[in-house]
Short mmCIF file of C-alpha atoms in Angstrom, two decimals:
data_model
loop_
_atom_site.label_atom_id
_atom_site.label_comp_id
_atom_site.label_asym_id
_atom_site.label_seq_id
_atom_site.Cartn_x
_atom_site.Cartn_y
_atom_site.Cartn_z
CA GLN K 1 -17.80 127.68 35.22
CA GLY K 2 -15.34 130.88 35.67
CA ASP K 3 -15.18 133.51 38.45
CA LEU K 4 -17.41 136.01 36.01
CA GLN K 5 -19.93 133.71 35.23
CA LYS K 6 -20.76 132.25 38.76
CA ILE K 7 -20.93 136.47 39.97
CA LEU K 8 -23.20 137.37 37.45
CA GLY K 9 -25.76 134.34 37.24
CA GLU K 10 -25.94 134.50 41.23
CA ALA K 11 -26.57 138.37 41.37
CA GLU K 12 -29.93 139.18 42.22
CA ALA K 13 -30.30 141.98 39.93
CA LEU K 14 -27.79 143.50 37.57
CA PRO K 15 -27.28 146.89 36.01
CA PRO K 16 -29.19 147.24 32.45
CA THR K 17 -25.66 147.44 30.88
CA ILE K 18 -22.64 145.79 31.55
CA TYR K 19 -19.33 146.69 29.92
CA LEU K 20 -16.15 144.46 30.28
CA HIS K 21 -13.08 146.17 29.76
CA ALA K 22 -9.73 145.14 27.88
CA PHE K 23 -11.57 141.71 27.96
CA GLY K 24 -9.00 138.90 28.48
CA GLY K 25 -10.99 136.06 28.17
CA ALA K 26 -11.08 132.80 25.99
CA VAL K 27 -13.28 132.24 23.00
CA GLY K 28 -15.46 130.08 24.99
CA THR K 29 -15.66 132.38 27.63
CA VAL K 30 -17.43 135.03 25.11
CA GLN K 31 -19.63 132.30 23.75
CA GLN K 32 -21.21 130.86 27.48
CA LEU K 33 -21.79 134.65 28.61
CA CYS K 34 -23.43 135.75 25.41
CA ARG K 35 -25.78 132.86 25.65
CA SER K 36 -26.68 133.49 29.17
CA ARG K 37 -30.38 134.44 29.36
CA LYS K 38 -29.79 136.62 32.51
CA TYR K 39 -27.19 138.57 31.48
CA GLY K 40 -26.13 137.76 27.72
CA ASP K 41 -27.53 140.48 26.18
CA ARG K 42 -26.52 143.21 28.41
CA LEU K 43 -23.00 142.40 28.15
CA TYR K 44 -20.57 144.59 26.05
CA PHE K 45 -16.94 143.77 25.49
CA GLY K 46 -13.88 145.93 25.29
CA PHE K 47 -10.34 145.73 23.81
CA ALA K 48 -7.34 147.87 24.05
CA ARG K 49 -4.11 147.66 22.48
CA CYS K 50 -2.23 148.41 25.06
CA VAL K 51 -3.60 145.48 27.39
CA ASN K 52 -4.96 142.97 24.89
CA SER K 53 -2.28 143.07 21.94
CA ARG K 54 0.29 141.16 24.43
CA SER K 55 -2.23 137.73 24.08
CA LYS K 56 -2.16 136.11 20.59
CA LYS K 57 -5.87 134.84 21.20
CA THR K 58 -7.11 138.13 21.13
CA PRO K 59 -7.97 138.42 17.54
CA GLU K 60 -9.86 135.06 17.99
CA VAL K 61 -11.76 136.05 20.85
CA ILE K 62 -12.77 139.80 19.31
CA ALA K 63 -14.10 137.52 16.39
CA ALA K 64 -16.18 135.43 18.93
CA VAL K 65 -17.90 138.85 20.26
CA PRO K 66 -21.33 139.99 18.11
CA ARG K 67 -20.58 143.21 16.32
CA ASP K 68 -22.96 144.93 18.47
CA ARG K 69 -21.27 144.16 21.46
CA LEU K 70 -18.19 145.15 20.60
CA LEU K 71 -16.71 148.58 22.18
CA LEU K 72 -13.62 150.21 20.47
CA GLU K 73 -11.25 151.87 23.68
CA SER K 74 -7.82 153.16 23.59
CA ASP K 75 -7.29 152.57 27.49
CA ARG K 76 -5.43 155.98 27.28
CA GLY K 77 -6.19 159.16 29.46
CA SER K 78 -9.47 161.07 27.90
CA ALA K 79 -10.60 161.87 24.44
CA ALA K 80 -11.04 165.75 26.00
CA GLY K 81 -7.12 165.73 27.10
CA ILE K 82 -8.48 165.85 30.80
CA THR K 83 -5.56 163.95 31.70
CA GLY K 84 -3.20 165.74 29.58
CA SER K 85 -2.64 162.97 26.92
CA GLY K 86 -2.60 164.24 23.24
CA ASP K 87 -5.42 163.46 21.39
CA GLY K 88 -2.99 161.83 18.36
CA GLU K 89 -2.14 159.32 20.73
CA ILE K 90 -5.66 158.49 21.48
CA ASP K 91 -6.72 158.20 17.97
CA ALA K 92 -3.81 155.96 17.01
CA GLU K 93 -4.63 153.97 19.66
CA LEU K 94 -8.08 153.81 18.37
CA CYS K 95 -6.99 153.61 15.01
CA ALA K 96 -5.03 150.22 15.72
CA MET K 97 -7.49 148.48 17.53
CA LEU K 98 -9.78 149.34 14.70
CA GLU K 99 -7.67 147.31 12.32
CA VAL K 100 -7.27 144.48 14.74
CA TYR K 101 -11.39 144.63 15.00
CA ALA K 102 -11.68 144.29 11.01
CA ARG K 103 -9.16 141.86 10.64
CA ALA K 104 -10.83 139.58 13.03
CA ALA K 105 -14.02 140.13 11.30
CA GLY K 106 -12.21 139.44 7.88
CA GLU K 107 -12.67 142.67 6.92
CA THR K 108 -10.90 146.33 6.42
CA SER K 109 -11.45 149.15 8.69
CA THR K 110 -12.97 151.00 6.07
CA GLU K 111 -15.53 148.60 6.13
#
């Protein structure tokens, strides 16, 4: 059992929603986490191109995440431009990850 599953399983109380930012686990880990009666319905998984595209397993892991538990992330600055990142850069990152999500689901990004 992985550290994350152990921590979540042993926690006395958990927040109503748990976001796993730039998730880097394996398909089996996604399946185990989502099956948990204690916290499985609280989990949301995000994947960022600048972090997750380094791993060849990422499309398989994305495909294992229930669609209603996937969050799109850029891992770049702020959409409001507060940190100085241009909105175009963020849009490009989000569109690139949307393409990865769509391919993992066997669809196109317009679907």
